[in-house]
mmCIF file of C-alpha atoms in Angstrom:
data_model
loop_
_atom_site.group_PDB
_atom_site.id
_atom_site.type_symbol
_atom_site.label_atom_id
_atom_site.label_comp_id
_atom_site.label_asym_id
_atom_site.label_seq_id
_atom_site.Cartn_x
_atom_site.Cartn_y
_atom_site.Cartn_z
ATOM 1 C CA MET R 879 48.420 -231.933 -196.596
ATOM 2 C CA ALA R 880 49.458 -229.254 -198.918
ATOM 3 C CA LYS R 881 46.709 -230.629 -201.377
ATOM 4 C CA VAL R 882 43.994 -229.782 -198.869
ATOM 5 C CA LYS R 883 45.669 -226.219 -198.043
ATOM 6 C CA LYS R 884 45.763 -225.273 -201.701
ATOM 7 C CA GLY R 885 42.453 -226.820 -202.421
ATOM 8 C CA VAL R 886 41.353 -224.412 -199.127
ATOM 9 C CA TYR R 887 43.288 -221.433 -200.267
ATOM 10 C CA ASP R 888 41.759 -221.543 -204.220
ATOM 11 C CA PHE R 889 38.067 -222.100 -202.669
ATOM 12 C CA LEU R 890 38.106 -218.977 -200.762
ATOM 13 C CA ARG R 891 39.945 -216.703 -203.299
ATOM 14 C CA GLY R 892 36.816 -218.101 -205.508
ATOM 15 C CA SER R 893 38.590 -219.722 -207.937
ATOM 16 C CA PHE R 894 35.958 -221.963 -208.806
ATOM 17 C CA LEU R 895 34.347 -219.054 -210.443
ATOM 18 C CA THR R 896 36.875 -218.193 -212.400
ATOM 19 C CA ASP R 897 38.810 -221.208 -214.230
ATOM 20 C CA GLU R 898 37.396 -223.723 -216.949
ATOM 21 C CA SER R 899 34.064 -225.221 -215.536
ATOM 22 C CA ALA R 900 33.308 -222.111 -214.365
ATOM 23 C CA PHE R 901 30.156 -222.304 -216.296
ATOM 24 C CA LYS R 902 28.859 -225.182 -214.280
ATOM 25 C CA ASN R 903 29.622 -223.699 -211.115
ATOM 26 C CA TRP R 904 27.712 -220.660 -211.923
ATOM 27 C CA ARG R 905 24.671 -222.359 -213.045
ATOM 28 C CA ILE R 906 24.489 -224.508 -210.030
ATOM 29 C CA ILE R 907 24.893 -221.312 -208.178
ATOM 30 C CA ILE R 908 22.095 -219.491 -209.965
ATOM 31 C CA PHE R 909 19.195 -221.846 -209.411
ATOM 32 C CA LEU R 910 20.176 -222.358 -205.493
ATOM 33 C CA VAL R 911 19.840 -218.608 -205.730
ATOM 34 C CA LEU R 912 16.479 -218.544 -207.166
ATOM 35 C CA LEU R 913 15.731 -221.607 -204.345
ATOM 36 C CA MET R 914 16.455 -219.832 -201.878
ATOM 37 C CA LEU R 915 14.715 -216.915 -202.851
ATOM 38 C CA ILE R 916 11.869 -218.753 -203.078
ATOM 39 C CA MET R 917 12.085 -220.350 -199.819
ATOM 40 C CA ILE R 918 12.752 -216.756 -198.112
ATOM 41 C CA TYR R 919 9.869 -215.264 -200.231
ATOM 42 C CA SER R 920 6.547 -218.210 -199.430
ATOM 43 C CA ALA R 921 8.536 -218.410 -195.542
ATOM 44 C CA HIS R 922 7.590 -213.959 -195.268
ATOM 45 C CA SER R 923 4.013 -215.084 -197.172
ATOM 46 C CA SER R 924 2.790 -217.955 -195.143
ATOM 47 C CA GLU R 925 4.032 -215.716 -192.024
ATOM 48 C CA LYS R 926 1.673 -212.300 -192.679
ATOM 49 C CA LYS R 927 -0.852 -214.928 -193.538
ATOM 50 C CA VAL R 928 -0.950 -216.169 -190.427
ATOM 51 C CA PHE R 929 -0.780 -212.965 -188.500
ATOM 52 C CA GLU R 930 -3.343 -211.882 -190.345
ATOM 53 C CA ILE R 931 -5.547 -215.292 -189.508
ATOM 54 C CA SER R 932 -4.469 -214.020 -185.931
ATOM 55 C CA GLU R 933 -6.315 -210.680 -186.188
ATOM 56 C CA LEU R 934 -9.075 -212.138 -187.659
ATOM 57 C CA ASN R 935 -9.576 -214.614 -184.885
ATOM 58 C CA LYS R 936 -8.891 -211.470 -182.528
ATOM 59 C CA ARG R 937 -11.789 -209.681 -184.425
ATOM 60 C CA LYS R 938 -13.792 -212.327 -184.316
ATOM 61 C CA ARG R 939 -13.892 -212.897 -180.055
ATOM 62 C CA GLU R 940 -14.525 -209.199 -180.382
ATOM 63 C CA LEU R 941 -17.879 -209.623 -182.213
ATOM 64 C CA ARG R 942 -18.851 -212.328 -181.057
ATOM 65 C CA ALA R 943 -18.439 -210.491 -177.533
ATOM 66 C CA GLU R 944 -20.741 -207.922 -178.472
ATOM 67 C CA TYR R 945 -23.691 -210.026 -180.333
ATOM 68 C CA VAL R 946 -23.505 -211.955 -177.134
ATOM 69 C CA ASP R 947 -24.070 -208.622 -175.058
ATOM 70 C CA THR R 948 -26.472 -206.993 -177.484
ATOM 71 C CA GLY R 949 -28.457 -210.071 -176.803
ATOM 72 C CA THR R 950 -28.491 -209.765 -173.400
ATOM 73 C CA ILE R 951 -29.475 -205.849 -172.987
ATOM 74 C CA LEU R 952 -31.767 -207.028 -175.986
ATOM 75 C CA MET R 953 -33.427 -210.039 -173.704
ATOM 76 C CA ARG R 954 -33.489 -207.030 -170.448
ATOM 77 C CA MET R 955 -35.930 -205.034 -173.049
ATOM 78 C CA LYS R 956 -37.950 -207.646 -173.811
ATOM 79 C CA MET R 957 -38.993 -208.224 -170.474
ATOM 80 C CA GLU R 958 -42.389 -207.700 -169.451
ATOM 81 C CA SER R 959 -41.592 -206.355 -166.460
ATOM 82 C CA SER R 960 -39.081 -203.469 -168.373
ATOM 83 C CA VAL R 961 -41.737 -203.016 -170.324
ATOM 84 C CA ARG R 962 -44.374 -202.257 -168.114
ATOM 85 C CA GLU R 963 -42.009 -199.680 -166.365
ATOM 86 C CA LYS R 964 -41.438 -198.037 -169.817
ATOM 87 C CA ALA R 965 -45.706 -197.974 -170.479
ATOM 88 C CA LYS R 966 -45.808 -196.513 -166.258
ATOM 89 C CA ALA R 967 -43.422 -193.605 -167.487
ATOM 90 C CA ARG R 968 -45.516 -192.943 -170.330
ATOM 91 C CA GLY R 969 -48.566 -192.584 -168.244
ATOM 92 C CA LEU R 970 -50.204 -196.010 -169.814
ATOM 93 C CA LYS R 971 -51.503 -199.036 -167.253
ATOM 94 C CA PRO R 972 -52.597 -202.185 -168.162
ATOM 95 C CA SER R 973 -56.265 -202.621 -168.900
ATOM 96 C CA GLU R 974 -58.901 -202.731 -166.129
ATOM 97 C CA THR R 975 -61.327 -204.897 -168.498
ATOM 98 C CA PRO R 976 -60.413 -207.875 -170.561
ATOM 99 C CA PRO R 977 -60.032 -207.996 -173.943
ATOM 100 C CA LYS R 978 -63.266 -209.116 -176.348
ATOM 101 C CA LYS R 979 -62.842 -211.761 -178.512
ATOM 102 C CA ILE R 980 -64.436 -210.047 -182.242
ATOM 103 C CA LYS R 981 -65.835 -213.426 -184.475
ATOM 104 C CA VAL R 982 -66.124 -212.745 -188.216
ATOM 105 C CA THR R 983 -67.935 -214.547 -190.212
ATOM 106 C CA ILE R 984 -68.806 -213.973 -193.907
ATOM 107 C CA LYS R 985 -71.898 -215.372 -194.992
ATOM 108 C CA ASP R 986 -71.668 -215.535 -199.368
#
Protein backbone atom coordinates (compact mmCIF):
# COMPACT_ATOMS: atom_id res chain seq x y z
CA MET A 1 0.00 0.00 0.00
CA ALA A 2 2.86 2.35 0.76
CA LYS A 3 4.24 1.75 -2.72
CA VAL A 4 0.91 2.80 -4.30
CA LYS A 5 0.79 5.95 -2.17
CA LYS A 6 4.35 6.80 -3.13
CA GLY A 7 3.55 6.26 -6.84
CA VAL A 8 0.48 8.49 -6.70
CA TYR A 9 2.39 11.13 -4.74
CA ASP A 10 5.26 11.06 -7.25
CA PHE A 11 2.79 11.39 -10.15
CA LEU A 12 1.03 14.36 -8.52
CA ARG A 13 4.36 16.07 -7.87
CA GLY A 14 5.32 15.56 -11.51
CA SER A 15 8.45 13.57 -10.80
CA PHE A 16 7.82 11.57 -14.02
CA LEU A 17 8.85 14.74 -15.88
CA THR A 18 12.12 15.21 -14.00
CA ASP A 19 13.63 11.73 -13.61
CA GLU A 20 16.07 9.93 -15.95
CA SER A 21 13.45 8.72 -18.42
CA ALA A 22 11.84 12.16 -18.68
CA PHE A 23 12.89 12.61 -22.31
CA LYS A 24 10.62 9.74 -23.41
CA ASN A 25 7.79 11.13 -21.32
CA TRP A 26 8.18 14.63 -22.74
CA ARG A 27 8.12 13.33 -26.32
CA ILE A 28 4.88 11.45 -25.69
CA ILE A 29 3.32 14.41 -23.88
CA ILE A 30 4.25 16.82 -26.69
CA PHE A 31 2.90 14.37 -29.26
CA LEU A 32 -0.39 14.03 -27.36
CA VAL A 33 -0.69 17.82 -26.96
CA LEU A 34 -0.15 18.29 -30.71
CA LEU A 35 -2.79 15.67 -31.46
CA MET A 36 -5.24 17.40 -29.14
CA LEU A 37 -4.57 20.79 -30.77
CA ILE A 38 -5.17 19.29 -34.22
CA MET A 39 -8.38 17.68 -32.98
CA ILE A 40 -9.64 20.97 -31.48
CA TYR A 41 -8.78 22.87 -34.66
CA SER A 42 -10.59 20.38 -36.89
CA ALA A 43 -13.65 20.41 -34.61
CA HIS A 44 -13.83 24.21 -34.76
CA SER A 45 -13.28 24.19 -38.50
CA SER A 46 -16.04 21.67 -39.15
CA GLU A 47 -18.42 23.52 -36.82
CA LYS A 48 -17.72 26.76 -38.69
CA LYS A 49 -18.49 25.04 -41.98
CA VAL A 50 -21.76 23.63 -40.58
CA PHE A 51 -22.86 27.15 -39.57
CA GLU A 52 -21.88 28.48 -43.00
CA ILE A 53 -23.87 25.73 -44.75
CA SER A 54 -26.86 26.51 -42.53
CA GLU A 55 -26.69 30.21 -43.44
CA LEU A 56 -26.37 29.39 -47.15
CA ASN A 57 -29.39 27.06 -47.00
CA LYS A 58 -31.41 29.79 -45.29
CA ARG A 59 -30.38 32.31 -47.98
CA LYS A 60 -31.26 29.77 -50.69
CA ARG A 61 -34.76 29.31 -49.27
CA GLU A 62 -35.24 33.09 -49.15
CA LEU A 63 -34.11 33.50 -52.76
CA ARG A 64 -36.34 30.64 -53.87
CA ALA A 65 -39.36 32.25 -52.22
CA GLU A 66 -38.49 35.58 -53.84
CA TYR A 67 -38.19 33.84 -57.23
CA VAL A 68 -41.62 32.23 -56.86
CA ASP A 69 -43.20 35.54 -55.77
CA THR A 70 -41.65 37.39 -58.69
CA GLY A 71 -42.83 34.69 -61.10
CA THR A 72 -46.37 34.97 -59.74
CA ILE A 73 -46.35 38.75 -60.16
CA LEU A 74 -45.05 38.40 -63.71
CA MET A 75 -47.77 35.89 -64.61
CA ARG A 76 -50.44 38.26 -63.30
CA MET A 77 -48.94 41.13 -65.30
CA LYS A 78 -48.95 39.06 -68.51
CA MET A 79 -52.60 38.04 -68.22
CA GLU A 80 -54.75 39.42 -71.03
CA SER A 81 -57.19 41.05 -68.63
CA SER A 82 -54.48 43.07 -66.85
CA VAL A 83 -52.90 44.09 -70.18
CA ARG A 84 -56.34 45.17 -71.44
CA GLU A 85 -56.91 47.29 -68.30
CA LYS A 86 -53.54 49.00 -68.64
CA ALA A 87 -54.15 49.68 -72.33
CA LYS A 88 -57.59 51.11 -71.51
CA ALA A 89 -56.00 53.43 -68.93
CA ARG A 90 -53.71 54.78 -71.68
CA GLY A 91 -56.60 55.32 -74.04
CA LEU A 92 -56.04 52.26 -76.23
CA LYS A 93 -58.84 49.94 -77.22
CA PRO A 94 -59.08 46.71 -79.21
CA SER A 95 -59.39 47.04 -82.98
CA GLU A 96 -62.88 46.65 -84.38
CA THR A 97 -61.66 45.37 -87.75
CA PRO A 98 -59.77 42.11 -87.86
CA PRO A 99 -56.19 42.20 -89.08
CA LYS A 100 -55.42 41.44 -92.72
CA LYS A 101 -52.79 39.00 -93.80
CA ILE A 102 -50.11 40.42 -96.08
CA LYS A 103 -48.53 37.99 -98.46
CA VAL A 104 -45.18 38.93 -100.04
CA THR A 105 -44.09 37.18 -103.21
CA ILE A 106 -40.66 37.60 -104.70
CA LYS A 107 -40.27 37.18 -108.43
CA ASP A 108 -36.87 36.34 -109.82
